[in-house]
CSV table of C-alpha atoms in Angstrom, one decimal:
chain,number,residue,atom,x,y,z
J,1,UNK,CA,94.3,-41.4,-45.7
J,2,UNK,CA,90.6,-40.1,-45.6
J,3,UNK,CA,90.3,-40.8,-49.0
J,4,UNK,CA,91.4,-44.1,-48.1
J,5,UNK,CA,88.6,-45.1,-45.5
J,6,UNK,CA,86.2,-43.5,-47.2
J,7,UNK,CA,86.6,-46.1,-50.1
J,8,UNK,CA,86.7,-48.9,-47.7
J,9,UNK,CA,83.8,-47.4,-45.8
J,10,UNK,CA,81.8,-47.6,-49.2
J,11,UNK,CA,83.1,-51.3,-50.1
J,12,UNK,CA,81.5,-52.3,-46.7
J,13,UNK,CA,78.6,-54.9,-48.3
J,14,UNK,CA,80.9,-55.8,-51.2
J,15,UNK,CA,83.7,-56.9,-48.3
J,16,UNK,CA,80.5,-59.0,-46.5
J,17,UNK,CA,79.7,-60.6,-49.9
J,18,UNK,CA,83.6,-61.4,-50.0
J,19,UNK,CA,82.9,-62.8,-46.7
J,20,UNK,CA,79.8,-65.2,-48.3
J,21,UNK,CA,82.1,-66.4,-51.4
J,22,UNK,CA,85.1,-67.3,-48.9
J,23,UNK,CA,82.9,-69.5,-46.2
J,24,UNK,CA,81.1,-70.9,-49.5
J,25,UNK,CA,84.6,-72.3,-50.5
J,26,UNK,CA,86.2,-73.5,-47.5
J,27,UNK,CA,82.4,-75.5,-46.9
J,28,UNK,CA,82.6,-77.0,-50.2
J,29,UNK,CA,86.2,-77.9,-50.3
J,30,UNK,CA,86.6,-79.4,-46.8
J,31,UNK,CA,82.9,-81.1,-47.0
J,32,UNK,CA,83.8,-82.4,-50.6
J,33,UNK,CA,86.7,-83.7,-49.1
J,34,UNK,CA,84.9,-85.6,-46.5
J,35,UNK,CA,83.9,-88.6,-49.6
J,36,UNK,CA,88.0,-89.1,-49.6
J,37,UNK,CA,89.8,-92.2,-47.1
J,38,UNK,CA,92.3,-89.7,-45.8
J,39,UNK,CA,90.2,-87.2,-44.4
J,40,UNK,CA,87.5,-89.7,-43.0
J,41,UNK,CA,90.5,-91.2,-40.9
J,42,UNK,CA,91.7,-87.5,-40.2
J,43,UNK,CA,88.4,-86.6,-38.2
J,44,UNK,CA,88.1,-90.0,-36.7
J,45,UNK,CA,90.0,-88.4,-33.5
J,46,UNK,CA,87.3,-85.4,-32.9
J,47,UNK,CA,84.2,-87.5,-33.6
J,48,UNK,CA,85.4,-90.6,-31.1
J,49,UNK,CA,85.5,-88.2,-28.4
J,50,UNK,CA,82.7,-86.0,-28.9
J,51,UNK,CA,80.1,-86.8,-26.7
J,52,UNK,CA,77.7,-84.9,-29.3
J,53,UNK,CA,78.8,-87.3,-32.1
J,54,UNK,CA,80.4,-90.7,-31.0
J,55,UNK,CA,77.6,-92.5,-31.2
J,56,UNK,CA,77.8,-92.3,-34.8
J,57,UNK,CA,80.9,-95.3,-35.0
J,58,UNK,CA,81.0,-98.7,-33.8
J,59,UNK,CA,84.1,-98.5,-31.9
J,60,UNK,CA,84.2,-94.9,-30.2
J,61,UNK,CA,85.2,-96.4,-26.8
J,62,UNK,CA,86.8,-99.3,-27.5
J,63,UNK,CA,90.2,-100.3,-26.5
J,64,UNK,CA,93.1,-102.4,-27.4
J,65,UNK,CA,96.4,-103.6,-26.4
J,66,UNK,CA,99.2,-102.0,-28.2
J,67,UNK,CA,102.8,-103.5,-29.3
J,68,UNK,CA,104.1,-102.3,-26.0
J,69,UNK,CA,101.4,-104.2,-24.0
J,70,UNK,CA,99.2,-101.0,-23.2
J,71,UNK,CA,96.2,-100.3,-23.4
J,72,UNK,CA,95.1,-97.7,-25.7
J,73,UNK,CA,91.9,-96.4,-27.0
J,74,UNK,CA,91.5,-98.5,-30.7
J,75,UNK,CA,91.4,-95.3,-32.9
J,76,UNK,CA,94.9,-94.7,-32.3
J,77,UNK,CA,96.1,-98.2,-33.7
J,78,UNK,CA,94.7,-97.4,-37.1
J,79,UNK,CA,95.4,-94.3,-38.0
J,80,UNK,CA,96.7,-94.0,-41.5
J,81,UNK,CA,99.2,-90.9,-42.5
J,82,UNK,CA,98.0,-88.8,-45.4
J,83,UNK,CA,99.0,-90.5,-48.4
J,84,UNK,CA,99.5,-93.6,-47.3
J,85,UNK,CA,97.3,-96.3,-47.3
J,86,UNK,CA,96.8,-99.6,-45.1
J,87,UNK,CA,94.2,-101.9,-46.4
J,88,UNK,CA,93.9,-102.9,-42.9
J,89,UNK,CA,93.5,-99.9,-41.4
J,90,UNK,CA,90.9,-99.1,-43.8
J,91,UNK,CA,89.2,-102.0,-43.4
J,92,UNK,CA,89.0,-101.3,-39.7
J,93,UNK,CA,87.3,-98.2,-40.7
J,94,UNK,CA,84.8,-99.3,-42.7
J,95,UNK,CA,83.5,-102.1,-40.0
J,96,UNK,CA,83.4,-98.3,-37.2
J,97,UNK,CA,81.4,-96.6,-39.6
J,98,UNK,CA,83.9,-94.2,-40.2
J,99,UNK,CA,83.3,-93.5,-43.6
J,100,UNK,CA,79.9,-93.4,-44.3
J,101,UNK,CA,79.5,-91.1,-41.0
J,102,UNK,CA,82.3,-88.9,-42.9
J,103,UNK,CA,80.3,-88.6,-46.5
J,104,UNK,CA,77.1,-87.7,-44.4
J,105,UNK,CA,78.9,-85.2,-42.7
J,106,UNK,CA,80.2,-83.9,-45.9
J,107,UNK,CA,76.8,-83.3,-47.4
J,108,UNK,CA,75.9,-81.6,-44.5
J,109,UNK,CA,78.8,-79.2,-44.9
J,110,UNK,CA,78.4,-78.7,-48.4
J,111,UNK,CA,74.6,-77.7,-48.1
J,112,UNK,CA,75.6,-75.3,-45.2
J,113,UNK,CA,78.3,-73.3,-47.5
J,114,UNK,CA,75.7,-73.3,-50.5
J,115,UNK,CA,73.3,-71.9,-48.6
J,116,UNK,CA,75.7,-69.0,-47.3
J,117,UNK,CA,76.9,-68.3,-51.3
J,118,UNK,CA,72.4,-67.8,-51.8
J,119,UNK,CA,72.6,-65.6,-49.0
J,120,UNK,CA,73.7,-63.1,-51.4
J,121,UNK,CA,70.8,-62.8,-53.5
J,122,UNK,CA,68.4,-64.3,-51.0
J,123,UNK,CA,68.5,-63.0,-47.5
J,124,UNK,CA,66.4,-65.1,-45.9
J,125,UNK,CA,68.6,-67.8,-46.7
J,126,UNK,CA,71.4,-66.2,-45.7
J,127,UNK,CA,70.2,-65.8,-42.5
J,128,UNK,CA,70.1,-69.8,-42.0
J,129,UNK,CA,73.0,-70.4,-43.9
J,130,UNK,CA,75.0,-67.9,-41.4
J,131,UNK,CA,73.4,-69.2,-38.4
J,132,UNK,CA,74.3,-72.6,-39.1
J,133,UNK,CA,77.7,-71.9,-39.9
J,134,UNK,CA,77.7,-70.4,-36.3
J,135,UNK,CA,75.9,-73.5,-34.7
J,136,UNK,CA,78.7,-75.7,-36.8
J,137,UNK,CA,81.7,-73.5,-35.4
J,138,UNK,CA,80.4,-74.1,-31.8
J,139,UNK,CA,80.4,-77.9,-32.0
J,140,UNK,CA,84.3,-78.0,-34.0
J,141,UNK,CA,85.6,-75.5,-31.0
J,142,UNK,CA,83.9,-78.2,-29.0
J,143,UNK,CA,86.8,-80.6,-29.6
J,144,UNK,CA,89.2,-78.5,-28.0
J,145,UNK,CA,87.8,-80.1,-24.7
J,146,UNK,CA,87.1,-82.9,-25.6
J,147,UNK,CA,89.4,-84.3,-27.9
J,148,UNK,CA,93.2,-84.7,-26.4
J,149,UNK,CA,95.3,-84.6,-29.5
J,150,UNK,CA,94.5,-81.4,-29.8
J,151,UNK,CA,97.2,-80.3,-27.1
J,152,UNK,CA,100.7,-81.2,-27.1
J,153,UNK,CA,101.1,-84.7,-24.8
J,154,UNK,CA,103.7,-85.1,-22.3
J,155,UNK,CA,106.3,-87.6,-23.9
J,156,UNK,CA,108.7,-86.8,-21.7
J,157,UNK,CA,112.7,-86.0,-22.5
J,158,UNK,CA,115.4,-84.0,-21.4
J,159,UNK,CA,113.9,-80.6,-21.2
J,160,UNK,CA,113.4,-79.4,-18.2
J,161,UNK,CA,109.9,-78.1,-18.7
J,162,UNK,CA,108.5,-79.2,-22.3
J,163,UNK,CA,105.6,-77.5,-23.1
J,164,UNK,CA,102.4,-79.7,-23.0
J,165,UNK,CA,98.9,-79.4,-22.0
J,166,UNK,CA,97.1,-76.5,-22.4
J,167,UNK,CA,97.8,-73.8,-23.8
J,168,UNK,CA,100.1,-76.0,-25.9
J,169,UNK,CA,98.2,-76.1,-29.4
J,170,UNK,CA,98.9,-79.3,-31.2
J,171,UNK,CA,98.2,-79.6,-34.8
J,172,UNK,CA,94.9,-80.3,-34.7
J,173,UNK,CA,94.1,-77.9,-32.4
J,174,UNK,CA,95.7,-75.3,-34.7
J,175,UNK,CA,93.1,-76.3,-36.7
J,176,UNK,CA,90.0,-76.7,-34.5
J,177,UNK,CA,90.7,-72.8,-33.4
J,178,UNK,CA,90.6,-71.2,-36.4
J,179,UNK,CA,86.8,-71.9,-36.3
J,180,UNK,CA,86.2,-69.0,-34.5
J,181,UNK,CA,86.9,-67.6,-37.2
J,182,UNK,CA,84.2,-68.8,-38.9
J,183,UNK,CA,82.0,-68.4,-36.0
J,184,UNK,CA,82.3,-64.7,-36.4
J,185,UNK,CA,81.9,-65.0,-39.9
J,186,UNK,CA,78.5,-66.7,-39.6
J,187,UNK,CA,77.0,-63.9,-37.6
J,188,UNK,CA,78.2,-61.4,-39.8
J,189,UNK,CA,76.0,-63.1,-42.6
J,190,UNK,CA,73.6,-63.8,-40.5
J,191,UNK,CA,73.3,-60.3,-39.6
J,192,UNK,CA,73.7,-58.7,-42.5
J,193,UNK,CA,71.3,-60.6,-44.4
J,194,UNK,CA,68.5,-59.9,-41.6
J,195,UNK,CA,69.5,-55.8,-42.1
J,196,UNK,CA,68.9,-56.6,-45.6
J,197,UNK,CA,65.9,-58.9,-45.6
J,198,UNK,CA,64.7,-55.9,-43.0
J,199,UNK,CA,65.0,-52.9,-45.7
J,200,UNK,CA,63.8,-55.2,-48.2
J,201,UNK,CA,59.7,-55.5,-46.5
J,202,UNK,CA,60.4,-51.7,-45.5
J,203,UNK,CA,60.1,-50.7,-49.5
């Protein structure tokens, strides 16, 4: 068992470089997947509500009358499911701004996991690419106040007491609170790039 931890005690900076390689992947995959329809429509939800970003579309607040005769917020009308496509829902998207906001936002994410990966040759960079990844991780956890799909609604039904609301996690805020996660993960680099960057003007 000793034996054990000492190994693991010794594979310490290899497990933080681990740590770079793993953020550097899920940056690039989820930011290269921001130039696809799907996921532009997918984060369309977060980014209405933000008060941080909703300036970026056309039609954050807007509102229209449903099939029921309700009012509802736009967004909600022209959602299209993964893997599907409606040429009118897309074209809704493209007059918000929904996609080129989205391919922006990709960039951003994809710069941010590249400079975490340089981080491990380059500890100055690390240290930006760690704290940014922090800064990022605050504004995504963000959404679970302000966007509502990220908590189960109250549809009603024959339950007695159907659980809805907080601390109900819908799907995507499943997703939004893994994050911190990846919040933790940034100062980690961050820190341990700064140690290193430290030792390194010692010598």
């Amino acid at each position: 068992m000793i034996q054990i931890f000492r190994l693991l005690s010794k594979a310490q900076q290899k497990f933080i470089y681990f740590l770079n390689i793993a953020i550097f992947i899920v940056m690039v995959w989820i930011g290269g997947l921001k130039a696809f329809q799907y996921e532009a429509d997918g984060i369309v939800p977060f980014v209405s509500n933000s008060p941080l970003m909703s300036f970026f579309y056309k039609h954050s607040n807007q509102t229209e009358v449903n099939e029921e005769g309700k009012k509802v917020v736009a967004y909600t009308l022209y959602k299209n499911p993964e893997g599907k496509v409606v040429q009118k829902h897309i074209d809704w998207h493209k007059e918000n701004g929904t996609y080129l906001f989205s391919y922006g936002l990709g960039i951003v994410i994809v710069l941010i996991g590249i400079l975490v990966l340089l981080g491990i040759w380059f500890p100055k960079i690390g240290v930006l690419g760690g704290l940014l990844t922090f800064c990022m991780s605050i504004v995504t956890l963000s959404f679970l106040i302000t966007t509502p799909e990220t908590f189960v609604p109250n549809l009603g039904g024959d339950y007695p007491t159907p659980n809805y609301g907080f601390p109900y996690l819908a799907v995507a805020g499943r997703l939004v609170i893994k994050d911190i996660i990846m919040m933790a993960g940034g100062l980690i680099i961050a820190s341990n790039a700064a140690s290193t960057y430290l030792k390194k003007k010692q010598k």
